[in-house]
Amino acid sequence: MSIAFLDGHYLPLEEARISPMDRGFLFGDGIYEVVPSYAGKMVGFAPHIARMQNGLDAIGIKLDWSEQHWADLCKRLIDENGAGNLGLYLHVSRGADNKRFHGFPEAVTPTVFAFAFDIAPAPVADIALARPYKVSSTQDLRWDRCHIKSTALLGNVLHFQQGYEKGHGETILFNADNELTEASACNVFIVKDNKVITPVLDNQLLPGITRHIVLDVLRRDGTISIEERTVTMDEVRSADEVWITSSSKEIAPVVQIDDIPVGDGAVGPMWLAAQTLYSAGKHDY
Ligand code: PDD
C-alpha cells in the first residue's frame, strides 16, 4: 500500500481526501514537481525544489517551506514506499476557499500533497537495452507560460492523448512559426552532424531538470558540441537523432515521428554517448 502525505499527515494514499472547494481541483491553481529516486537516492532534488519555489513565487502562493523541509518529506516517502524506483509527486495548491471566486483569496492555507509511485528502472546506456519511442507531432496549443510547472495540465493532456490514440508514446510540439517547443511531458533534443541542439529556454517550454543535467554532463565532458537555440520543424524532420528527456525517462531515443523514421530509424550513437554520461553523472545533481 502506498503511503502519501497530505497537509502534515502521512496516510495510505486511498485514504487521502481534499475538499472539492480546493482551488487545485476547481481551477488547476497549483504547482507540482516529479522527483525521481532510485534505491533511496534522488536525482536533481535541489533544482526540482528551486523550480517549485520559482513556480510558487510566480503565481503568488506563499508557502514557507525550506529545502530541508521538502527533503525530510521526500526521505520519509521513500522509506515508507520501499525505496525502489520511485517518482515523488509533490503538489502545492493555493488551498480551499468557501466560495468559488477567481481572484486569490486572502486567507487560505496552501494544500500540500505528495505521494510516491513506481517508475521504470533507470535506463541503461546500452543500444540493445534502449527503450525507443515513436511519437506524434502537432501544433503547440497550450498557454504562454509553459515555463511554470502548473498543475493546470489540460493542454498537455490533450496533446499527449493525440499521440497516444495513434499508438505513440509522446507528442512533440511546434509553435505557430513551426519552431520546436517541447513535448507534452518532456523536453526535446535533436542531433545533427554530431552536434546536440535543444530549444533555448523561454516561456514556451518547461526548464526541465533532466534537460539541465544533460547539458551540464555534456559540457563537463567537453567532447560533444551543444547549441541552445531556435530549432525549426525542418531541422527536426532531417535530424540524425531526436531525444525526449524527463525525470522518469532520463534520455529516451525517438525513432519515428508521425510514422516517418528519424535518421536511419535506429537508436543512435550520440544517444549512447549522452546516456552514458548521464548515468555516470546524474547523482551529482
Ligand atoms: N513532466 N516539459 C513538460 C511539459 C513536462 O511536463 C516535463 C516533466 C518536462 C521535463 O521536465 P523534467 O526533466 O524536470 O522532468 C518537460 C513530468 C515528469 C510530469 O508531468 O510527470
mmCIF file of C-alpha atoms and ligand atoms in Angstrom:
data_model
loop_
_atom_site.group_PDB
_atom_site.id
_atom_site.type_symbol
_atom_site.label_atom_id
_atom_site.label_comp_id
_atom_site.label_asym_id
_atom_site.label_seq_id
_atom_site.Cartn_x
_atom_site.Cartn_y
_atom_site.Cartn_z
ATOM 1 C CA MET A 1 0.000 0.000 0.000
ATOM 2 C CA SER A 2 1.287 3.393 -0.946
ATOM 3 C CA ILE A 3 1.808 5.966 1.796
ATOM 4 C CA ALA A 4 1.106 9.579 0.895
ATOM 5 C CA PHE A 5 1.439 12.966 2.606
ATOM 6 C CA LEU A 6 -1.443 15.410 2.875
ATOM 7 C CA ASP A 7 -1.399 18.603 4.925
ATOM 8 C CA GLY A 8 1.009 17.449 7.589
ATOM 9 C CA HIS A 9 -0.066 13.811 7.826
ATOM 10 C CA TYR A 10 1.223 10.556 6.401
ATOM 11 C CA LEU A 11 -1.571 8.190 5.445
ATOM 12 C CA PRO A 12 -2.489 5.453 2.963
ATOM 13 C CA LEU A 13 -2.989 7.069 -0.444
ATOM 14 C CA GLU A 14 -6.512 5.640 -0.740
ATOM 15 C CA GLU A 15 -7.496 7.491 2.437
ATOM 16 C CA ALA A 16 -6.272 10.911 1.286
ATOM 17 C CA ARG A 17 -9.154 13.386 0.817
ATOM 18 C CA ILE A 18 -9.294 17.037 -0.212
ATOM 19 C CA SER A 19 -12.162 19.490 -0.273
ATOM 20 C CA PRO A 20 -13.935 19.891 -3.631
ATOM 21 C CA MET A 21 -13.507 23.618 -2.956
ATOM 22 C CA ASP A 22 -9.732 23.243 -3.230
ATOM 23 C CA ARG A 23 -8.522 25.639 -5.914
ATOM 24 C CA GLY A 24 -6.275 22.921 -7.255
ATOM 25 C CA PHE A 25 -9.429 20.941 -8.031
ATOM 26 C CA LEU A 26 -11.594 23.870 -9.223
ATOM 27 C CA PHE A 27 -9.018 25.895 -11.162
ATOM 28 C CA GLY A 28 -5.846 23.813 -11.514
ATOM 29 C CA ASP A 29 -4.415 26.582 -9.317
ATOM 30 C CA GLY A 30 -1.192 25.000 -8.144
ATOM 31 C CA ILE A 31 2.388 23.964 -8.820
ATOM 32 C CA TYR A 32 3.870 20.466 -8.888
ATOM 33 C CA GLU A 33 7.110 18.555 -9.229
ATOM 34 C CA VAL A 34 8.101 14.987 -10.004
ATOM 35 C CA VAL A 35 11.455 13.954 -8.487
ATOM 36 C CA PRO A 36 12.938 10.567 -9.474
ATOM 37 C CA SER A 37 14.551 8.371 -6.840
ATOM 38 C CA TYR A 38 16.488 5.127 -7.332
ATOM 39 C CA ALA A 39 17.349 2.871 -4.387
ATOM 40 C CA GLY A 40 16.792 5.754 -1.994
ATOM 41 C CA LYS A 41 18.842 8.296 -3.956
ATOM 42 C CA MET A 42 17.010 11.227 -5.525
ATOM 43 C CA VAL A 43 18.204 12.815 -8.780
ATOM 44 C CA GLY A 44 18.116 16.597 -9.084
ATOM 45 C CA PHE A 45 16.433 17.192 -5.732
ATOM 46 C CA ALA A 46 17.763 20.744 -5.178
ATOM 47 C CA PRO A 47 16.954 22.042 -8.696
ATOM 48 C CA HIS A 48 13.497 20.442 -8.516
ATOM 49 C CA ILE A 49 12.754 22.258 -5.259
ATOM 50 C CA ALA A 50 14.198 25.510 -6.620
ATOM 51 C CA ARG A 51 11.952 25.238 -9.691
ATOM 52 C CA MET A 52 8.929 24.599 -7.489
ATOM 53 C CA GLN A 53 9.740 27.664 -5.385
ATOM 54 C CA ASN A 54 10.055 29.729 -8.591
ATOM 55 C CA GLY A 55 6.638 28.477 -9.669
ATOM 56 C CA LEU A 56 5.050 29.255 -6.297
ATOM 57 C CA ASP A 57 6.568 32.755 -6.383
ATOM 58 C CA ALA A 58 5.411 33.266 -9.985
ATOM 59 C CA ILE A 59 1.771 32.574 -9.093
ATOM 60 C CA GLY A 60 1.807 34.160 -5.626
ATOM 61 C CA ILE A 61 1.348 31.088 -3.434
ATOM 62 C CA LYS A 62 3.051 31.695 -0.098
ATOM 63 C CA LEU A 63 4.388 28.509 1.403
ATOM 64 C CA ASP A 64 7.207 28.906 3.847
ATOM 65 C CA TRP A 65 8.996 25.573 3.453
ATOM 66 C CA SER A 66 12.771 25.223 3.446
ATOM 67 C CA GLU A 67 14.607 22.844 1.137
ATOM 68 C CA GLN A 68 15.301 20.722 4.232
ATOM 69 C CA HIS A 69 11.585 20.502 4.972
ATOM 70 C CA TRP A 70 10.975 19.108 1.467
ATOM 71 C CA ALA A 71 13.971 16.796 1.834
ATOM 72 C CA ASP A 72 12.550 15.342 5.055
ATOM 73 C CA LEU A 73 9.185 14.776 3.381
ATOM 74 C CA CYS A 74 10.790 13.070 0.368
ATOM 75 C CA LYS A 75 13.009 10.899 2.560
ATOM 76 C CA ARG A 76 10.012 9.742 4.579
ATOM 77 C CA LEU A 77 8.005 8.942 1.406
ATOM 78 C CA ILE A 78 10.940 6.966 0.023
ATOM 79 C CA ASP A 79 11.291 4.988 3.261
ATOM 80 C CA GLU A 80 7.543 4.385 3.592
ATOM 81 C CA ASN A 81 7.277 3.177 -0.006
ATOM 82 C CA GLY A 82 10.063 0.644 -0.240
ATOM 83 C CA ALA A 83 12.956 2.800 -1.517
ATOM 84 C CA GLY A 84 12.904 1.235 -5.011
ATOM 85 C CA ASN A 85 12.472 3.052 -8.336
ATOM 86 C CA LEU A 86 10.119 5.843 -7.362
ATOM 87 C CA GLY A 87 8.698 9.060 -8.724
ATOM 88 C CA LEU A 88 7.944 11.513 -5.923
ATOM 89 C CA TYR A 89 4.978 13.689 -6.844
ATOM 90 C CA LEU A 90 4.939 16.981 -4.891
ATOM 91 C CA HIS A 91 1.942 19.270 -5.237
ATOM 92 C CA VAL A 92 1.042 22.618 -3.703
ATOM 93 C CA SER A 93 -2.307 24.203 -4.476
ATOM 94 C CA ARG A 94 -3.490 27.608 -3.331
ATOM 95 C CA GLY A 95 -5.871 25.895 -0.914
ATOM 96 C CA ALA A 96 -9.614 25.575 -0.293
ATOM 97 C CA ASP A 97 -11.868 28.620 -0.020
ATOM 98 C CA ASN A 98 -15.555 28.636 0.959
ATOM 99 C CA LYS A 99 -16.640 30.213 -2.327
ATOM 100 C CA ARG A 100 -15.700 29.938 -5.982
ATOM 101 C CA PHE A 101 -14.076 33.255 -6.912
ATOM 102 C CA HIS A 102 -11.341 33.656 -9.499
ATOM 103 C CA GLY A 103 -9.264 36.176 -7.518
ATOM 104 C CA PHE A 104 -6.733 34.962 -4.973
ATOM 105 C CA PRO A 105 -8.469 34.524 -1.589
ATOM 106 C CA GLU A 106 -6.980 36.489 1.317
ATOM 107 C CA ALA A 107 -6.566 33.852 3.965
ATOM 108 C CA VAL A 108 -6.364 30.299 2.738
ATOM 109 C CA THR A 109 -3.706 27.795 3.648
ATOM 110 C CA PRO A 110 -1.986 26.082 0.715
ATOM 111 C CA THR A 111 -2.749 22.387 0.343
ATOM 112 C CA VAL A 112 0.402 20.246 0.251
ATOM 113 C CA PHE A 113 0.018 16.765 -1.186
ATOM 114 C CA ALA A 114 2.718 14.238 -2.065
ATOM 115 C CA PHE A 115 2.860 10.596 -2.970
ATOM 116 C CA ALA A 116 5.313 8.092 -4.411
ATOM 117 C CA PHE A 117 4.689 5.947 -7.474
ATOM 118 C CA ASP A 118 6.670 3.207 -9.149
ATOM 119 C CA ILE A 119 8.721 4.178 -12.170
ATOM 120 C CA ALA A 120 10.706 2.005 -14.582
ATOM 121 C CA PRO A 121 14.286 1.222 -13.607
ATOM 122 C CA ALA A 122 16.688 3.907 -14.830
ATOM 123 C CA PRO A 123 17.672 3.493 -18.480
ATOM 124 C CA VAL A 124 20.882 1.592 -19.125
ATOM 125 C CA ALA A 125 23.366 3.104 -21.555
ATOM 126 C CA ASP A 126 23.275 0.201 -23.994
ATOM 127 C CA ILE A 127 21.796 0.335 -27.513
ATOM 128 C CA ALA A 128 20.354 -3.178 -27.158
ATOM 129 C CA LEU A 129 18.517 -2.210 -23.951
ATOM 130 C CA ALA A 130 17.293 1.219 -25.113
ATOM 131 C CA ARG A 131 13.566 1.970 -24.956
ATOM 132 C CA PRO A 132 12.880 3.707 -28.281
ATOM 133 C CA TYR A 133 9.878 5.995 -28.703
ATOM 134 C CA LYS A 134 7.529 6.563 -31.622
ATOM 135 C CA VAL A 135 5.921 9.985 -31.323
ATOM 136 C CA SER A 136 3.381 12.233 -32.998
ATOM 137 C CA SER A 137 3.827 15.921 -33.716
ATOM 138 C CA THR A 138 1.330 18.761 -33.712
ATOM 139 C CA GLN A 139 0.964 22.497 -33.214
ATOM 140 C CA ASP A 140 1.502 23.584 -29.620
ATOM 141 C CA LEU A 141 -1.861 24.945 -28.480
ATOM 142 C CA ARG A 142 -1.002 25.473 -24.787
ATOM 143 C CA TRP A 143 -0.711 28.799 -22.984
ATOM 144 C CA ASP A 144 2.084 31.377 -22.993
ATOM 145 C CA ARG A 145 3.510 30.438 -19.569
ATOM 146 C CA CYS A 146 4.773 26.937 -20.197
ATOM 147 C CA HIS A 147 7.880 27.701 -18.102
ATOM 148 C CA ILE A 148 5.649 27.446 -14.997
ATOM 149 C CA LYS A 149 5.111 23.868 -13.835
ATOM 150 C CA SER A 150 1.417 24.411 -13.249
ATOM 151 C CA THR A 151 -0.978 21.658 -12.220
ATOM 152 C CA ALA A 152 -3.341 23.036 -14.918
ATOM 153 C CA LEU A 153 -2.264 20.434 -17.470
ATOM 154 C CA LEU A 154 -5.295 20.119 -19.733
ATOM 155 C CA GLY A 155 -3.376 21.449 -22.745
ATOM 156 C CA ASN A 156 -0.598 18.903 -22.142
ATOM 157 C CA VAL A 157 -3.106 16.117 -21.530
ATOM 158 C CA LEU A 158 -4.904 16.797 -24.823
ATOM 159 C CA HIS A 159 -1.618 16.886 -26.738
ATOM 160 C CA PHE A 160 -0.413 13.658 -25.126
ATOM 161 C CA GLN A 161 -3.724 11.984 -25.981
ATOM 162 C CA GLN A 162 -3.371 12.979 -29.655
ATOM 163 C CA GLY A 163 -0.264 10.830 -29.920
ATOM 164 C CA TYR A 164 -1.486 8.113 -27.567
ATOM 165 C CA GLU A 165 -4.537 7.430 -29.736
ATOM 166 C CA LYS A 166 -2.160 6.695 -32.623
ATOM 167 C CA GLY A 167 -0.158 4.275 -30.506
ATOM 168 C CA HIS A 168 2.600 6.821 -29.891
ATOM 169 C CA GLY A 169 4.365 7.445 -26.582
ATOM 170 C CA GLU A 170 4.621 11.247 -26.815
ATOM 171 C CA THR A 171 3.614 14.231 -28.920
ATOM 172 C CA ILE A 172 6.213 16.795 -29.855
ATOM 173 C CA LEU A 173 5.059 20.355 -30.294
ATOM 174 C CA PHE A 174 5.804 23.203 -32.688
ATOM 175 C CA ASN A 175 4.735 26.810 -32.233
ATOM 176 C CA ALA A 176 2.847 28.828 -34.873
ATOM 177 C CA ASP A 177 6.186 29.647 -36.544
ATOM 178 C CA ASN A 178 6.981 25.926 -36.902
ATOM 179 C CA GLU A 179 9.661 26.092 -34.218
ATOM 180 C CA LEU A 180 10.127 23.248 -31.744
ATOM 181 C CA THR A 181 8.959 23.984 -28.207
ATOM 182 C CA GLU A 182 8.910 20.693 -26.238
ATOM 183 C CA ALA A 183 6.709 17.592 -25.914
ATOM 184 C CA SER A 184 3.575 17.140 -23.806
ATOM 185 C CA ALA A 185 5.595 15.986 -20.760
ATOM 186 C CA CYS A 186 9.235 16.049 -21.953
ATOM 187 C CA ASN A 187 11.872 18.359 -23.378
ATOM 188 C CA VAL A 188 13.232 17.607 -26.840
ATOM 189 C CA PHE A 189 16.786 17.453 -28.236
ATOM 190 C CA ILE A 190 17.946 16.859 -31.797
ATOM 191 C CA VAL A 191 21.334 15.701 -33.063
ATOM 192 C CA LYS A 192 22.721 16.850 -36.401
ATOM 193 C CA ASP A 193 26.260 16.143 -37.605
ATOM 194 C CA ASN A 194 27.281 15.105 -34.063
ATOM 195 C CA LYS A 195 26.032 18.379 -32.588
ATOM 196 C CA VAL A 196 23.417 18.278 -29.803
ATOM 197 C CA ILE A 197 20.802 21.010 -30.227
ATOM 198 C CA THR A 198 17.848 21.939 -27.994
ATOM 199 C CA PRO A 199 15.470 24.916 -27.875
ATOM 200 C CA VAL A 200 16.651 27.812 -25.735
ATOM 201 C CA LEU A 201 14.668 28.327 -22.507
ATOM 202 C CA ASP A 202 11.796 30.789 -22.724
ATOM 203 C CA ASN A 203 8.088 30.957 -21.871
ATOM 204 C CA GLN A 204 7.270 28.238 -24.424
ATOM 205 C CA LEU A 205 8.826 25.339 -22.542
ATOM 206 C CA LEU A 206 9.489 23.980 -19.103
ATOM 207 C CA PRO A 207 13.067 24.387 -17.838
ATOM 208 C CA GLY A 208 13.428 20.624 -17.445
ATOM 209 C CA ILE A 209 15.769 19.379 -14.743
ATOM 210 C CA THR A 210 16.755 16.442 -16.961
ATOM 211 C CA ARG A 211 17.450 18.910 -19.794
ATOM 212 C CA HIS A 212 19.695 20.856 -17.404
ATOM 213 C CA ILE A 213 21.565 17.740 -16.269
ATOM 214 C CA VAL A 214 22.028 16.524 -19.876
ATOM 215 C CA LEU A 215 23.520 19.868 -20.921
ATOM 216 C CA ASP A 216 25.703 20.009 -17.830
ATOM 217 C CA VAL A 217 27.144 16.491 -18.105
ATOM 218 C CA LEU A 218 27.854 17.087 -21.810
ATOM 219 C CA ARG A 219 29.566 20.400 -21.029
ATOM 220 C CA ARG A 220 31.618 18.843 -18.229
ATOM 221 C CA ASP A 221 32.740 16.100 -20.592
ATOM 222 C CA GLY A 222 33.565 18.659 -23.248
ATOM 223 C CA THR A 223 33.833 16.368 -26.278
ATOM 224 C CA ILE A 224 30.372 16.968 -27.785
ATOM 225 C CA SER A 225 29.289 20.369 -29.048
ATOM 226 C CA ILE A 226 25.996 21.809 -27.835
ATOM 227 C CA GLU A 227 23.701 24.542 -29.082
ATOM 228 C CA GLU A 228 20.746 26.077 -27.242
ATOM 229 C CA ARG A 229 18.826 27.957 -29.906
ATOM 230 C CA THR A 230 15.672 28.016 -32.027
ATOM 231 C CA VAL A 231 15.081 24.635 -33.695
ATOM 232 C CA THR A 232 12.883 24.540 -36.793
ATOM 233 C CA MET A 233 10.456 21.831 -37.845
ATOM 234 C CA ASP A 234 12.638 21.131 -40.896
ATOM 235 C CA GLU A 235 15.633 20.558 -38.631
ATOM 236 C CA VAL A 236 13.655 18.107 -36.511
ATOM 237 C CA ARG A 237 12.487 16.241 -39.597
ATOM 238 C CA SER A 238 16.008 15.995 -41.012
ATOM 239 C CA ALA A 239 17.778 15.279 -37.698
ATOM 240 C CA ASP A 240 20.141 12.316 -37.332
ATOM 241 C CA GLU A 241 18.700 11.628 -33.850
ATOM 242 C CA VAL A 242 15.894 13.010 -31.696
ATOM 243 C CA TRP A 243 15.670 12.523 -27.927
ATOM 244 C CA ILE A 244 12.979 13.313 -25.373
ATOM 245 C CA THR A 245 14.000 13.913 -21.759
ATOM 246 C CA SER A 246 12.167 13.843 -18.463
ATOM 247 C CA SER A 247 12.791 12.885 -14.872
ATOM 248 C CA SER A 248 11.363 9.384 -15.209
ATOM 249 C CA LYS A 249 12.659 8.690 -18.745
ATOM 250 C CA GLU A 250 16.108 10.345 -18.493
ATOM 251 C CA ILE A 251 17.136 10.446 -22.194
ATOM 252 C CA ALA A 252 14.776 8.475 -24.440
ATOM 253 C CA PRO A 253 15.606 7.973 -28.125
ATOM 254 C CA VAL A 254 12.865 8.817 -30.646
ATOM 255 C CA VAL A 255 12.996 6.591 -33.730
ATOM 256 C CA GLN A 256 9.821 7.700 -35.543
ATOM 257 C CA ILE A 257 7.884 10.955 -35.808
ATOM 258 C CA ASP A 258 4.431 10.721 -37.416
ATOM 259 C CA ASP A 259 5.372 7.273 -38.743
ATOM 260 C CA ILE A 260 8.468 8.609 -40.547
ATOM 261 C CA PRO A 261 11.827 7.255 -39.328
ATOM 262 C CA VAL A 262 14.225 9.599 -37.569
ATOM 263 C CA GLY A 263 17.616 9.316 -39.307
ATOM 264 C CA ASP A 264 18.093 5.665 -40.185
ATOM 265 C CA GLY A 265 15.293 4.675 -37.784
ATOM 266 C CA ALA A 266 17.620 3.095 -35.230
ATOM 267 C CA VAL A 267 18.799 4.242 -31.789
ATOM 268 C CA GLY A 268 21.861 6.373 -32.475
ATOM 269 C CA PRO A 269 25.426 6.548 -31.184
ATOM 270 C CA MET A 270 25.017 10.051 -29.758
ATOM 271 C CA TRP A 271 22.158 8.816 -27.574
ATOM 272 C CA LEU A 272 24.517 6.157 -26.255
ATOM 273 C CA ALA A 273 27.218 8.754 -25.548
ATOM 274 C CA ALA A 274 24.785 11.112 -23.797
ATOM 275 C CA GLN A 275 23.024 8.431 -21.740
ATOM 276 C CA THR A 276 26.409 7.033 -20.696
ATOM 277 C CA LEU A 277 27.445 10.452 -19.358
ATOM 278 C CA TYR A 278 24.016 10.961 -17.777
ATOM 279 C CA SER A 279 24.046 7.595 -15.995
ATOM 280 C CA ALA A 280 27.533 8.296 -14.652
ATOM 281 C CA GLY A 281 26.857 11.885 -13.569
ATOM 282 C CA LYS A 282 23.221 12.142 -12.509
ATOM 283 C CA HIS A 283 23.800 11.562 -8.804
ATOM 284 C CA ASP A 284 25.939 14.720 -8.678
ATOM 285 C CA TYR A 285 22.716 16.722 -9.034
HETATM 286 N N1 PDD B 1 6.950 16.106 -16.770
HETATM 287 N N2 PDD B 1 8.166 19.553 -20.248
HETATM 288 C C1 PDD B 1 6.987 19.280 -19.680
HETATM 289 C C2 PDD B 1 5.763 19.923 -20.215
HETATM 290 C C3 PDD B 1 6.918 18.380 -18.595
HETATM 291 O O1 PDD B 1 5.734 18.112 -18.012
HETATM 292 C C4 PDD B 1 8.114 17.771 -18.127
HETATM 293 C C5 PDD B 1 8.099 16.830 -16.973
HETATM 294 C C6 PDD B 1 9.317 18.084 -18.768
HETATM 295 C C7 PDD B 1 10.628 17.512 -18.302
HETATM 296 O O2 PDD B 1 11.000 18.083 -17.062
HETATM 297 P P1 PDD B 1 11.927 17.311 -16.020
HETATM 298 O O3 PDD B 1 13.153 16.927 -16.754
HETATM 299 O O4 PDD B 1 12.182 18.322 -14.969
HETATM 300 O O5 PDD B 1 11.161 16.110 -15.521
HETATM 301 C C8 PDD B 1 9.310 18.983 -19.812
HETATM 302 C C9 PDD B 1 6.760 15.406 -15.535
HETATM 303 C C10 PDD B 1 7.712 14.288 -15.320
HETATM 304 C C11 PDD B 1 5.304 15.018 -15.382
HETATM 305 O O6 PDD B 1 4.486 15.873 -15.625
HETATM 306 O O7 PDD B 1 5.017 13.900 -14.973
#
